Amino acid sequence: MSETKSPLPREVADAYVDELIALDPVTGTYLGVPESSSRLPDFSPAGQEALAALARTTLARLDEAERRPGGDSDVERRCARLLRERLTAELAVHEAQEGLRSVGNMGTPAHSVREVFTVTPTQTDEDWARVAERLRAVPAALAGYRESLAQGLERKLFAAPRPTATFVEQLGEWADTGEGRGWFEDFAAAGPEALRGELDEAARAATAAVVELRDWMRDVYAPAIEGAPNTVGRERYARWSRYFNGTDLDLDEAYAYGWAEYHRLLGEMRKEAEKILPGAETPWVALAHLDEHGKHIEGVDEVRDWLQGLMDQAIETLDGTHFELAERVRKVESRIARRAAPPRRTTRLRRRTSRVRAAPGCRRWARPVSRSTTWCRPGTTRACPATTSSWRSGRTSPGTSPATRPPSAW
C-alpha cells in the first residue's frame, strides 16, 4: 500500500494495481510492466487465496477512503464503484471455489501461462533473458494449477467431462506441434543465438511440464469426474455472468433475447443466401459456394496487408463516432503465424495494447493463412484496439465485457 495518511479511492486503486501486479505478473505483462516478464503467478490454492485476501483488504481500504474529505467527488465515486464491482465479482467466484475446477478449452490458468508469452516483449537480448526465466517458471505454475484441481477433486468440485476431454487434447497439441517439439520450443526458437542453450533448455522443461499435466488430466482427473454433468446450473451461470459482464443480468430475458436474435439473423442469412445462390437450401450452402467461387486474396503478405487495411479502416471510421480512442491505441498490427496452431481450438489471438509501453495492439491469426476469402474476414476483424481498464482514472469499467452469453448451459 502506498504510504499516505488519507488515501482517496483512486489512490487505493493505484495501490491495489501495484499489489496485484506483484501477485499476478501475467496482469503485469498486459499492463506493460517490464519486471513482470520473468515471472508467472501462483495458481495453487494458496496463490488464489492471496489474491482474495488482497481483494478483501482493498475493499476495506476503499470503504474508509470514501468517508474521507474529497472521497465523494464524481471521479472518486466512479473509481470506487468500478473497483468495488470488480473485486466483489471476483470474490464471489473465489468463494464459490470456482478456481478449483477451472478446466476448459480457453481461459484456464494453463491457457494464461501459454498466451502470456505471445505478449511478452522480445525485442532485445535482455527481453529474451526474461523470457527464459519465465519459461523456467512454467513447471511451478502448472504444478500449482494441478494442486488446485486436485483439491477440487477432494471436495467433489468437478469440471465437466466434455471440456475436460477437449483440454486434454489441447495439452497434447501444445506438447507436440507436429515436428517432435512443443509449442514452447517453437516459441523459443525465435530467440537470439547468444541465449540458444538457455532458451532451449527452459523450453524443454516447460514442454515436459505440459506433458505431465496432460497425463495427469487424462489418467487421474478425467476418470474421477466421469459422469459429472456438462451443464453448470443457473446459480453458477449467474455468478459467471456477473463476473464477465459487470452487472446482474436478467438471465431469462437475456436467453429469450438471444433466441429471438438467432431467429432474426437466420432469416436475414436466408435472404442473403438467396441473392448469392438462388435456390440454396441453407445459408451454409451459399457460404460453401462463396468459399469456392467468391473473391480471394492470395499470398501470406497480401492477406496480412488486406487485413491490416480492414482494421485501419474500422478504427478510422469508429474513432470519434462510436468511440474516442487515444492515439497510442489507434494502431493494431495484423500478423499471421509462421506455423499452424492446434486446429479448431483458436483462430485468432488478440494482443492487448500496453498501458505503459508504446507497443501497438496485435491481431494475430494463429494459423498460417496464404489464401483468404473476402466475404468472412470483415466480420471477424471488427474489434477495435483493446484497451486496458483504467481504474486509476475511473474512466473505464474493468467489469465490462463484450461477451454476453445466454444461459444455454442451465
Tab-separated table of C-alpha atoms in Angstrom:
chain	number	residue	atom	x	y	z
A	1	MET	CA	0.000	0.000	0.000
A	2	SER	CA	1.351	3.429	-0.929
A	3	GLU	CA	2.262	5.443	2.156
A	4	THR	CA	-0.360	8.162	2.597
A	5	LYS	CA	-2.252	9.429	5.611
A	6	SER	CA	-5.574	9.918	3.858
A	7	PRO	CA	-5.818	7.835	0.670
A	8	LEU	CA	-8.751	8.590	-1.597
A	9	PRO	CA	-10.384	5.884	-3.769
A	10	ARG	CA	-8.110	6.476	-6.749
A	11	GLU	CA	-5.065	6.165	-4.514
A	12	VAL	CA	-6.478	2.936	-3.122
A	13	ALA	CA	-6.922	1.750	-6.719
A	14	ASP	CA	-3.329	2.712	-7.546
A	15	ALA	CA	-2.041	0.735	-4.583
A	16	TYR	CA	-4.261	-2.219	-5.485
A	17	VAL	CA	-2.884	-2.372	-9.027
A	18	ASP	CA	0.692	-2.298	-7.703
A	19	GLU	CA	-0.005	-5.127	-5.253
A	20	LEU	CA	-1.981	-7.093	-7.847
A	21	ILE	CA	0.929	-6.988	-10.274
A	22	ALA	CA	3.219	-8.361	-7.569
A	23	LEU	CA	0.914	-11.382	-7.185
A	24	ASP	CA	-0.123	-11.695	-10.811
A	25	PRO	CA	2.733	-10.968	-13.225
A	26	VAL	CA	0.548	-12.019	-16.169
A	27	THR	CA	-1.581	-8.959	-15.496
A	28	GLY	CA	1.653	-7.026	-15.089
A	29	THR	CA	2.740	-8.041	-18.576
A	30	TYR	CA	-0.575	-6.982	-20.073
A	31	LEU	CA	-0.153	-3.641	-18.318
A	32	GLY	CA	3.329	-3.245	-19.776
A	33	VAL	CA	5.391	-3.715	-16.613
A	34	PRO	CA	8.850	-4.996	-17.698
A	35	GLU	CA	9.629	-6.546	-14.303
A	36	SER	CA	6.693	-8.928	-14.753
A	37	SER	CA	8.176	-10.518	-17.876
A	38	SER	CA	10.266	-13.066	-15.981
A	39	ARG	CA	7.599	-14.436	-13.634
A	40	LEU	CA	4.323	-16.348	-13.574
A	41	PRO	CA	1.529	-16.394	-10.961
A	42	ASP	CA	0.983	-18.922	-8.212
A	43	PHE	CA	-2.101	-20.858	-9.347
A	44	SER	CA	-2.222	-23.077	-6.264
A	45	PRO	CA	-4.975	-22.737	-3.643
A	46	ALA	CA	-2.587	-20.604	-1.594
A	47	GLY	CA	-1.976	-18.317	-4.548
A	48	GLN	CA	-5.693	-17.950	-5.159
A	49	GLU	CA	-6.289	-17.120	-1.504
A	50	ALA	CA	-3.553	-14.469	-1.619
A	51	LEU	CA	-5.424	-12.690	-4.412
A	52	ALA	CA	-8.680	-12.972	-2.475
A	53	ALA	CA	-7.024	-11.556	0.651
A	54	LEU	CA	-5.789	-8.587	-1.379
A	55	ALA	CA	-9.322	-8.017	-2.687
A	56	ARG	CA	-10.798	-8.096	0.829
A	57	THR	CA	-8.162	-5.751	2.194
A	58	THR	CA	-8.679	-3.349	-0.701
A	59	LEU	CA	-12.448	-3.293	-0.177
A	60	ALA	CA	-11.909	-2.358	3.468
A	61	ARG	CA	-9.495	0.396	2.444
A	62	LEU	CA	-11.997	1.586	-0.131
A	63	ASP	CA	-14.768	1.883	2.441
A	64	GLU	CA	-12.536	4.043	4.573
A	65	ALA	CA	-11.327	6.159	1.652
A	66	GLU	CA	-14.878	7.022	0.598
A	67	ARG	CA	-15.547	8.517	4.009
A	68	ARG	CA	-12.612	10.909	3.795
A	69	PRO	CA	-12.922	14.529	2.633
A	70	GLY	CA	-12.897	14.538	-1.162
A	71	GLY	CA	-13.978	10.927	-1.416
A	72	ASP	CA	-17.418	11.951	-2.616
A	73	SER	CA	-16.261	13.765	-5.783
A	74	ASP	CA	-17.563	12.383	-9.078
A	75	VAL	CA	-14.248	10.950	-10.241
A	76	GLU	CA	-13.520	9.338	-6.876
A	77	ARG	CA	-17.006	7.849	-6.646
A	78	ARG	CA	-16.769	6.422	-10.171
A	79	CYS	CA	-13.423	4.841	-9.434
A	80	ALA	CA	-14.689	3.395	-6.157
A	81	ARG	CA	-17.816	1.990	-7.783
A	82	LEU	CA	-15.900	0.310	-10.605
A	83	LEU	CA	-13.217	-1.135	-8.367
A	84	ARG	CA	-15.763	-2.398	-5.826
A	85	GLU	CA	-17.798	-4.078	-8.565
A	86	ARG	CA	-14.747	-5.940	-9.877
A	87	LEU	CA	-13.477	-7.028	-6.508
A	88	THR	CA	-16.847	-8.253	-5.270
A	89	ALA	CA	-17.425	-10.163	-8.506
A	90	GLU	CA	-14.009	-11.791	-8.240
A	91	LEU	CA	-14.552	-12.674	-4.586
A	92	ALA	CA	-17.914	-14.257	-5.399
A	93	VAL	CA	-16.172	-16.526	-7.901
A	94	HIS	CA	-13.352	-17.319	-5.475
A	95	GLU	CA	-15.613	-18.042	-2.518
A	96	ALA	CA	-17.613	-20.450	-4.678
A	97	GLN	CA	-14.282	-22.278	-5.213
A	98	GLU	CA	-14.520	-21.980	-8.968
A	99	GLY	CA	-10.734	-21.849	-9.149
A	100	LEU	CA	-10.625	-25.465	-8.006
A	101	ARG	CA	-12.398	-26.675	-11.150
A	102	SER	CA	-11.149	-24.290	-13.823
A	103	VAL	CA	-10.969	-26.646	-16.792
A	104	GLY	CA	-11.933	-25.863	-20.361
A	105	ASN	CA	-10.729	-25.086	-23.847
A	106	MET	CA	-9.946	-21.437	-23.008
A	107	GLY	CA	-9.451	-19.135	-20.060
A	108	THR	CA	-7.797	-21.600	-17.666
A	109	PRO	CA	-4.515	-20.954	-15.832
A	110	ALA	CA	-2.794	-23.224	-18.348
A	111	HIS	CA	-4.016	-21.036	-21.189
A	112	SER	CA	-2.898	-17.953	-19.323
A	113	VAL	CA	0.591	-19.418	-18.947
A	114	ARG	CA	0.874	-20.147	-22.649
A	115	GLU	CA	-0.738	-16.996	-24.009
A	116	VAL	CA	1.256	-14.530	-21.902
A	117	PHE	CA	4.366	-15.472	-23.862
A	118	THR	CA	2.766	-14.093	-27.027
A	119	VAL	CA	2.642	-10.624	-25.438
A	120	THR	CA	5.924	-10.777	-23.548
A	121	PRO	CA	8.450	-8.311	-25.040
A	122	THR	CA	11.060	-9.993	-27.284
A	123	GLN	CA	12.797	-7.047	-28.911
A	124	THR	CA	16.180	-7.323	-27.183
A	125	ASP	CA	18.501	-9.940	-25.710
A	126	GLU	CA	17.519	-8.652	-22.293
A	127	ASP	CA	13.885	-9.307	-23.155
A	128	TRP	CA	14.733	-12.857	-24.195
A	129	ALA	CA	16.662	-13.417	-20.975
A	130	ARG	CA	13.445	-12.607	-19.123
A	131	VAL	CA	11.565	-14.964	-21.437
A	132	ALA	CA	13.984	-17.747	-20.486
A	133	GLU	CA	13.356	-17.060	-16.810
A	134	ARG	CA	9.609	-17.081	-17.390
A	135	LEU	CA	9.919	-20.379	-19.262
A	136	ARG	CA	11.690	-21.834	-16.238
A	137	ALA	CA	8.696	-20.751	-14.152
A	138	VAL	CA	6.211	-22.773	-16.228
A	139	PRO	CA	6.619	-26.090	-14.333
A	140	ALA	CA	5.871	-24.455	-10.962
A	141	ALA	CA	2.906	-22.548	-12.385
A	142	LEU	CA	1.351	-25.677	-13.887
A	143	ALA	CA	2.091	-27.644	-10.711
A	144	GLY	CA	0.167	-25.028	-8.708
A	145	TYR	CA	-2.739	-25.286	-11.127
A	146	ARG	CA	-2.739	-29.072	-10.802
A	147	GLU	CA	-2.702	-28.721	-6.986
A	148	SER	CA	-5.881	-26.629	-7.194
A	149	LEU	CA	-7.618	-29.168	-9.431
A	150	ALA	CA	-6.599	-31.997	-7.092
A	151	GLN	CA	-8.127	-30.114	-4.177
A	152	GLY	CA	-11.261	-29.685	-6.257
A	153	LEU	CA	-11.445	-33.440	-6.708
A	154	GLU	CA	-11.123	-33.938	-2.963
A	155	ARG	CA	-14.029	-31.540	-2.388
A	156	LYS	CA	-16.194	-33.048	-5.154
A	157	LEU	CA	-15.958	-29.839	-7.186
A	158	PHE	CA	-15.822	-31.343	-10.652
A	159	ALA	CA	-15.323	-29.728	-14.031
A	160	ALA	CA	-17.481	-31.010	-16.886
A	161	PRO	CA	-16.276	-34.091	-18.795
A	162	ARG	CA	-16.687	-32.613	-22.281
A	163	PRO	CA	-14.414	-29.559	-21.858
A	164	THR	CA	-12.025	-31.730	-19.867
A	165	ALA	CA	-11.621	-34.069	-22.840
A	166	THR	CA	-11.032	-31.095	-25.124
A	167	PHE	CA	-8.475	-29.649	-22.724
A	168	VAL	CA	-6.561	-32.929	-22.655
A	169	GLU	CA	-6.420	-32.833	-26.462
A	170	GLN	CA	-5.166	-29.260	-26.377
A	171	LEU	CA	-2.399	-30.096	-23.953
A	172	GLY	CA	-1.324	-32.908	-26.258
A	173	GLU	CA	-1.159	-30.484	-29.175
A	174	TRP	CA	0.850	-27.975	-27.142
A	175	ALA	CA	3.262	-30.747	-26.171
A	176	ASP	CA	3.843	-31.821	-29.768
A	177	THR	CA	3.120	-29.380	-32.583
A	178	GLY	CA	3.876	-31.995	-35.203
A	179	GLU	CA	7.658	-31.830	-35.521
A	180	GLY	CA	8.653	-33.608	-32.342
A	181	ARG	CA	8.754	-30.482	-30.222
A	182	GLY	CA	6.256	-28.464	-28.244
A	183	TRP	CA	4.764	-25.008	-28.522
A	184	PHE	CA	7.189	-23.509	-26.015
A	185	GLU	CA	10.144	-24.862	-28.003
A	186	ASP	CA	8.711	-23.355	-31.183
A	187	PHE	CA	8.335	-20.034	-29.419
A	188	ALA	CA	11.872	-20.084	-28.006
A	189	ALA	CA	13.329	-20.895	-31.429
A	190	ALA	CA	12.934	-17.238	-32.407
A	191	GLY	CA	15.315	-16.124	-29.650
A	192	PRO	CA	18.891	-14.938	-30.132
A	193	GLU	CA	21.721	-17.407	-30.666
A	194	ALA	CA	23.547	-15.956	-27.677
A	195	LEU	CA	20.846	-17.437	-25.444
A	196	ARG	CA	20.102	-20.526	-27.533
A	197	GLY	CA	21.154	-23.127	-24.974
A	198	GLU	CA	19.396	-21.402	-22.100
A	199	LEU	CA	16.175	-20.879	-24.056
A	200	ASP	CA	16.085	-24.417	-25.445
A	201	GLU	CA	16.650	-25.987	-22.034
A	202	ALA	CA	13.964	-23.838	-20.406
A	203	ALA	CA	11.518	-24.520	-23.246
A	204	ARG	CA	12.048	-28.278	-22.980
A	205	ALA	CA	11.316	-28.094	-19.256
A	206	ALA	CA	8.138	-26.152	-19.981
A	207	THR	CA	7.045	-28.743	-22.535
A	208	ALA	CA	7.766	-31.554	-20.061
A	209	ALA	CA	5.504	-29.793	-17.555
A	210	VAL	CA	2.740	-29.648	-20.171
A	211	VAL	CA	3.143	-33.371	-20.812
A	212	GLU	CA	2.989	-34.090	-17.090
A	213	LEU	CA	-0.201	-32.056	-16.723
A	214	ARG	CA	-1.729	-33.724	-19.807
A	215	ASP	CA	-1.020	-37.188	-18.457
A	216	TRP	CA	-2.477	-36.342	-15.032
A	217	MET	CA	-5.581	-34.809	-16.571
A	218	ARG	CA	-6.064	-37.862	-18.780
A	219	ASP	CA	-5.205	-40.604	-16.311
A	220	VAL	CA	-6.407	-39.151	-12.992
A	221	TYR	CA	-8.710	-36.186	-13.420
A	222	ALA	CA	-10.850	-37.328	-16.355
A	223	PRO	CA	-11.691	-40.752	-14.818
A	224	ALA	CA	-12.512	-39.092	-11.486
A	225	ILE	CA	-15.115	-36.741	-12.996
A	226	GLU	CA	-16.714	-39.286	-15.325
A	227	GLY	CA	-20.485	-38.925	-15.136
A	228	ALA	CA	-20.420	-35.342	-13.868
A	229	PRO	CA	-22.914	-33.019	-15.619
A	230	ASN	CA	-21.785	-30.977	-18.612
A	231	THR	CA	-24.067	-28.104	-17.603
A	232	VAL	CA	-23.207	-25.589	-14.894
A	233	GLY	CA	-26.643	-24.816	-13.466
A	234	ARG	CA	-28.397	-21.494	-13.047
A	235	GLU	CA	-26.591	-20.351	-9.889
A	236	ARG	CA	-23.086	-20.841	-11.292
A	237	TYR	CA	-24.103	-19.349	-14.614
A	238	ALA	CA	-25.435	-16.216	-12.905
A	239	ARG	CA	-22.222	-15.845	-10.929
A	240	TRP	CA	-20.060	-16.050	-14.051
A	241	SER	CA	-22.419	-13.810	-15.994
A	242	ARG	CA	-21.905	-11.128	-13.374
A	243	TYR	CA	-18.153	-11.676	-13.473
A	244	PHE	CA	-17.899	-11.352	-17.258
A	245	ASN	CA	-20.431	-8.566	-17.763
A	246	GLY	CA	-20.023	-6.428	-14.669
A	247	THR	CA	-23.738	-6.436	-13.942
A	248	ASP	CA	-26.502	-8.782	-12.803
A	249	LEU	CA	-28.415	-9.641	-15.946
A	250	ASP	CA	-31.976	-10.889	-16.082
A	251	LEU	CA	-30.947	-14.283	-17.395
A	252	ASP	CA	-34.396	-15.294	-18.604
A	253	GLU	CA	-34.682	-12.054	-20.546
A	254	ALA	CA	-31.169	-12.469	-21.949
A	255	TYR	CA	-31.923	-16.038	-23.001
A	256	ALA	CA	-35.158	-15.004	-24.727
A	257	TYR	CA	-33.342	-12.148	-26.442
A	258	GLY	CA	-30.592	-14.488	-27.610
A	259	TRP	CA	-33.051	-16.869	-29.251
A	260	ALA	CA	-35.004	-14.006	-30.808
A	261	GLU	CA	-31.808	-12.602	-32.296
A	262	TYR	CA	-30.800	-16.037	-33.542
A	263	HIS	CA	-34.023	-16.449	-35.480
A	264	ARG	CA	-33.900	-12.876	-36.772
A	265	LEU	CA	-30.359	-13.251	-38.040
A	266	LEU	CA	-31.088	-16.651	-39.519
A	267	GLY	CA	-33.922	-15.071	-41.513
A	268	GLU	CA	-31.574	-12.380	-42.821
A	269	MET	CA	-28.978	-15.013	-43.708
A	270	ARG	CA	-31.533	-16.929	-45.746
A	271	LYS	CA	-32.444	-13.778	-47.693
A	272	GLU	CA	-28.799	-13.028	-48.440
A	273	ALA	CA	-28.124	-16.660	-49.376
A	274	GLU	CA	-30.870	-16.463	-51.984
A	275	LYS	CA	-29.156	-13.425	-53.519
A	276	ILE	CA	-25.808	-15.211	-53.647
A	277	LEU	CA	-27.017	-18.582	-54.866
A	278	PRO	CA	-30.689	-18.693	-55.894
A	279	GLY	CA	-32.300	-21.877	-54.685
A	280	ALA	CA	-29.699	-22.562	-51.985
A	281	GLU	CA	-31.261	-24.873	-49.417
A	282	THR	CA	-29.462	-23.248	-46.473
A	283	PRO	CA	-27.169	-20.254	-45.884
A	284	TRP	CA	-24.314	-22.684	-45.415
A	285	VAL	CA	-24.698	-23.956	-48.968
A	286	ALA	CA	-24.291	-20.366	-50.172
A	287	LEU	CA	-21.247	-19.906	-47.938
A	288	ALA	CA	-19.663	-23.036	-49.390
A	289	HIS	CA	-20.304	-21.584	-52.848
A	290	LEU	CA	-18.503	-18.370	-51.857
A	291	ASP	CA	-15.586	-20.345	-50.447
A	292	GLU	CA	-15.070	-21.939	-53.834
A	293	HIS	CA	-16.190	-19.244	-56.268
A	294	GLY	CA	-16.015	-15.969	-54.305
A	295	LYS	CA	-13.215	-13.414	-54.321
A	296	HIS	CA	-9.976	-14.478	-52.647
A	297	ILE	CA	-6.765	-12.795	-51.544
A	298	GLU	CA	-3.687	-14.839	-52.462
A	299	GLY	CA	-0.368	-14.819	-50.599
A	300	VAL	CA	0.568	-14.509	-46.919
A	301	ASP	CA	1.817	-10.914	-47.209
A	302	GLU	CA	-1.182	-9.932	-49.308
A	303	VAL	CA	-3.631	-11.426	-46.802
A	304	ARG	CA	-1.875	-9.687	-43.912
A	305	ASP	CA	-1.866	-6.322	-45.722
A	306	TRP	CA	-5.546	-6.684	-46.620
A	307	LEU	CA	-6.464	-7.490	-43.034
A	308	GLN	CA	-4.377	-4.539	-41.859
A	309	GLY	CA	-6.350	-2.284	-44.175
A	310	LEU	CA	-9.643	-3.579	-42.791
A	311	MET	CA	-8.608	-2.844	-39.219
A	312	ASP	CA	-7.209	0.591	-40.081
A	313	GLN	CA	-10.458	1.448	-41.846
A	314	ALA	CA	-12.559	0.236	-38.897
A	315	ILE	CA	-10.555	2.311	-36.429
A	316	GLU	CA	-10.710	5.411	-38.620
A	317	THR	CA	-14.474	5.025	-39.058
A	318	LEU	CA	-15.306	4.302	-35.416
A	319	ASP	CA	-12.958	6.770	-33.725
A	320	GLY	CA	-14.853	9.931	-32.908
A	321	THR	CA	-18.155	8.379	-33.948
A	322	HIS	CA	-18.755	5.460	-31.601
A	323	PHE	CA	-15.569	5.668	-29.510
A	324	GLU	CA	-12.869	8.126	-28.568
A	325	LEU	CA	-9.557	6.327	-28.963
A	326	ALA	CA	-6.310	7.639	-27.559
A	327	GLU	CA	-3.601	7.962	-30.200
A	328	ARG	CA	-1.453	5.262	-28.584
A	329	VAL	CA	-4.177	2.622	-29.010
A	330	ARG	CA	-5.179	3.500	-32.583
A	331	LYS	CA	-2.547	1.226	-34.085
A	332	VAL	CA	-3.222	-2.509	-34.359
A	333	GLU	CA	-0.786	-4.751	-36.211
A	334	SER	CA	-2.001	-7.624	-38.356
A	335	ARG	CA	0.186	-10.699	-38.025
A	336	ILE	CA	-0.041	-14.238	-39.341
A	337	ALA	CA	1.536	-17.160	-37.531
A	338	ARG	CA	4.540	-18.844	-39.044
A	339	ARG	CA	3.273	-22.286	-38.099
A	340	ALA	CA	-0.095	-23.836	-37.538
A	341	ALA	CA	-1.875	-23.592	-34.200
A	342	PRO	CA	-3.938	-26.541	-32.945
A	343	PRO	CA	-6.900	-26.990	-35.302
A	344	ARG	CA	-10.342	-25.775	-34.219
A	345	ARG	CA	-9.049	-24.603	-30.866
A	346	THR	CA	-8.190	-20.984	-31.622
A	347	THR	CA	-8.422	-18.873	-34.746
A	348	ARG	CA	-7.156	-15.540	-33.506
A	349	LEU	CA	-5.163	-14.214	-30.603
A	350	ARG	CA	-5.619	-10.562	-29.746
A	351	ARG	CA	-2.783	-8.757	-28.056
A	352	ARG	CA	-3.950	-6.019	-25.750
A	353	THR	CA	-2.383	-2.628	-26.146
A	354	SER	CA	0.030	-1.849	-23.358
A	355	ARG	CA	-0.914	0.890	-20.913
A	356	VAL	CA	2.748	1.629	-20.237
A	357	ARG	CA	4.686	0.682	-23.345
A	358	ALA	CA	4.125	2.318	-26.712
A	359	ALA	CA	3.776	-1.054	-28.406
A	360	PRO	CA	0.714	-1.420	-30.631
A	361	GLY	CA	-2.000	-3.963	-30.167
A	362	CYS	CA	-1.847	-7.039	-32.329
A	363	ARG	CA	-4.404	-9.192	-34.108
A	364	ARG	CA	-2.580	-12.461	-34.657
A	365	TRP	CA	-4.012	-15.210	-36.865
A	366	ALA	CA	-2.802	-18.323	-35.048
A	367	ARG	CA	-2.893	-20.466	-38.203
A	368	PRO	CA	-0.919	-19.716	-41.374
A	369	VAL	CA	-3.142	-18.062	-43.993
A	370	SER	CA	-1.947	-17.808	-47.595
A	371	ARG	CA	-5.386	-17.642	-49.236
A	372	SER	CA	-8.400	-15.919	-47.740
A	373	THR	CA	-11.949	-15.279	-48.829
A	374	THR	CA	-13.049	-11.656	-48.582
A	375	TRP	CA	-16.620	-12.344	-47.509
A	376	CYS	CA	-15.927	-13.606	-43.990
A	377	ARG	CA	-12.925	-11.720	-42.587
A	378	PRO	CA	-14.550	-8.290	-42.103
A	379	GLY	CA	-16.947	-9.841	-39.616
A	380	THR	CA	-14.118	-11.435	-37.641
A	381	THR	CA	-11.782	-8.430	-37.565
A	382	ARG	CA	-14.283	-5.868	-36.419
A	383	ALA	CA	-12.707	-5.342	-32.990
A	384	CYS	CA	-11.012	-2.044	-32.234
A	385	PRO	CA	-7.807	-1.937	-30.193
A	386	ALA	CA	-8.360	-3.488	-26.801
A	387	THR	CA	-7.679	-1.038	-24.040
A	388	THR	CA	-6.711	-1.786	-20.503
A	389	SER	CA	-9.219	-0.732	-17.889
A	390	SER	CA	-8.140	2.446	-16.183
A	391	TRP	CA	-9.036	2.083	-12.543
A	392	ARG	CA	-6.596	4.834	-11.714
A	393	SER	CA	-8.699	7.456	-13.517
A	394	GLY	CA	-12.081	5.764	-13.079
A	395	ARG	CA	-12.889	6.289	-16.774
A	396	THR	CA	-13.443	2.697	-17.876
A	397	SER	CA	-15.266	-0.128	-16.192
A	398	PRO	CA	-12.988	-3.156	-15.786
A	399	GLY	CA	-16.133	-5.239	-15.496
A	400	THR	CA	-17.404	-4.525	-18.975
A	401	SER	CA	-17.127	-7.434	-21.355
A	402	PRO	CA	-18.371	-7.846	-24.921
A	403	ALA	CA	-19.341	-11.411	-24.136
A	404	THR	CA	-22.966	-11.519	-23.050
A	405	ARG	CA	-23.853	-15.177	-23.212
A	406	PRO	CA	-27.436	-16.504	-22.922
A	407	PRO	CA	-27.737	-19.183	-20.242
A	408	SER	CA	-27.917	-22.159	-22.587
A	409	ALA	CA	-25.965	-24.289	-20.121
A	410	TRP	CA	-28.541	-24.177	-17.314
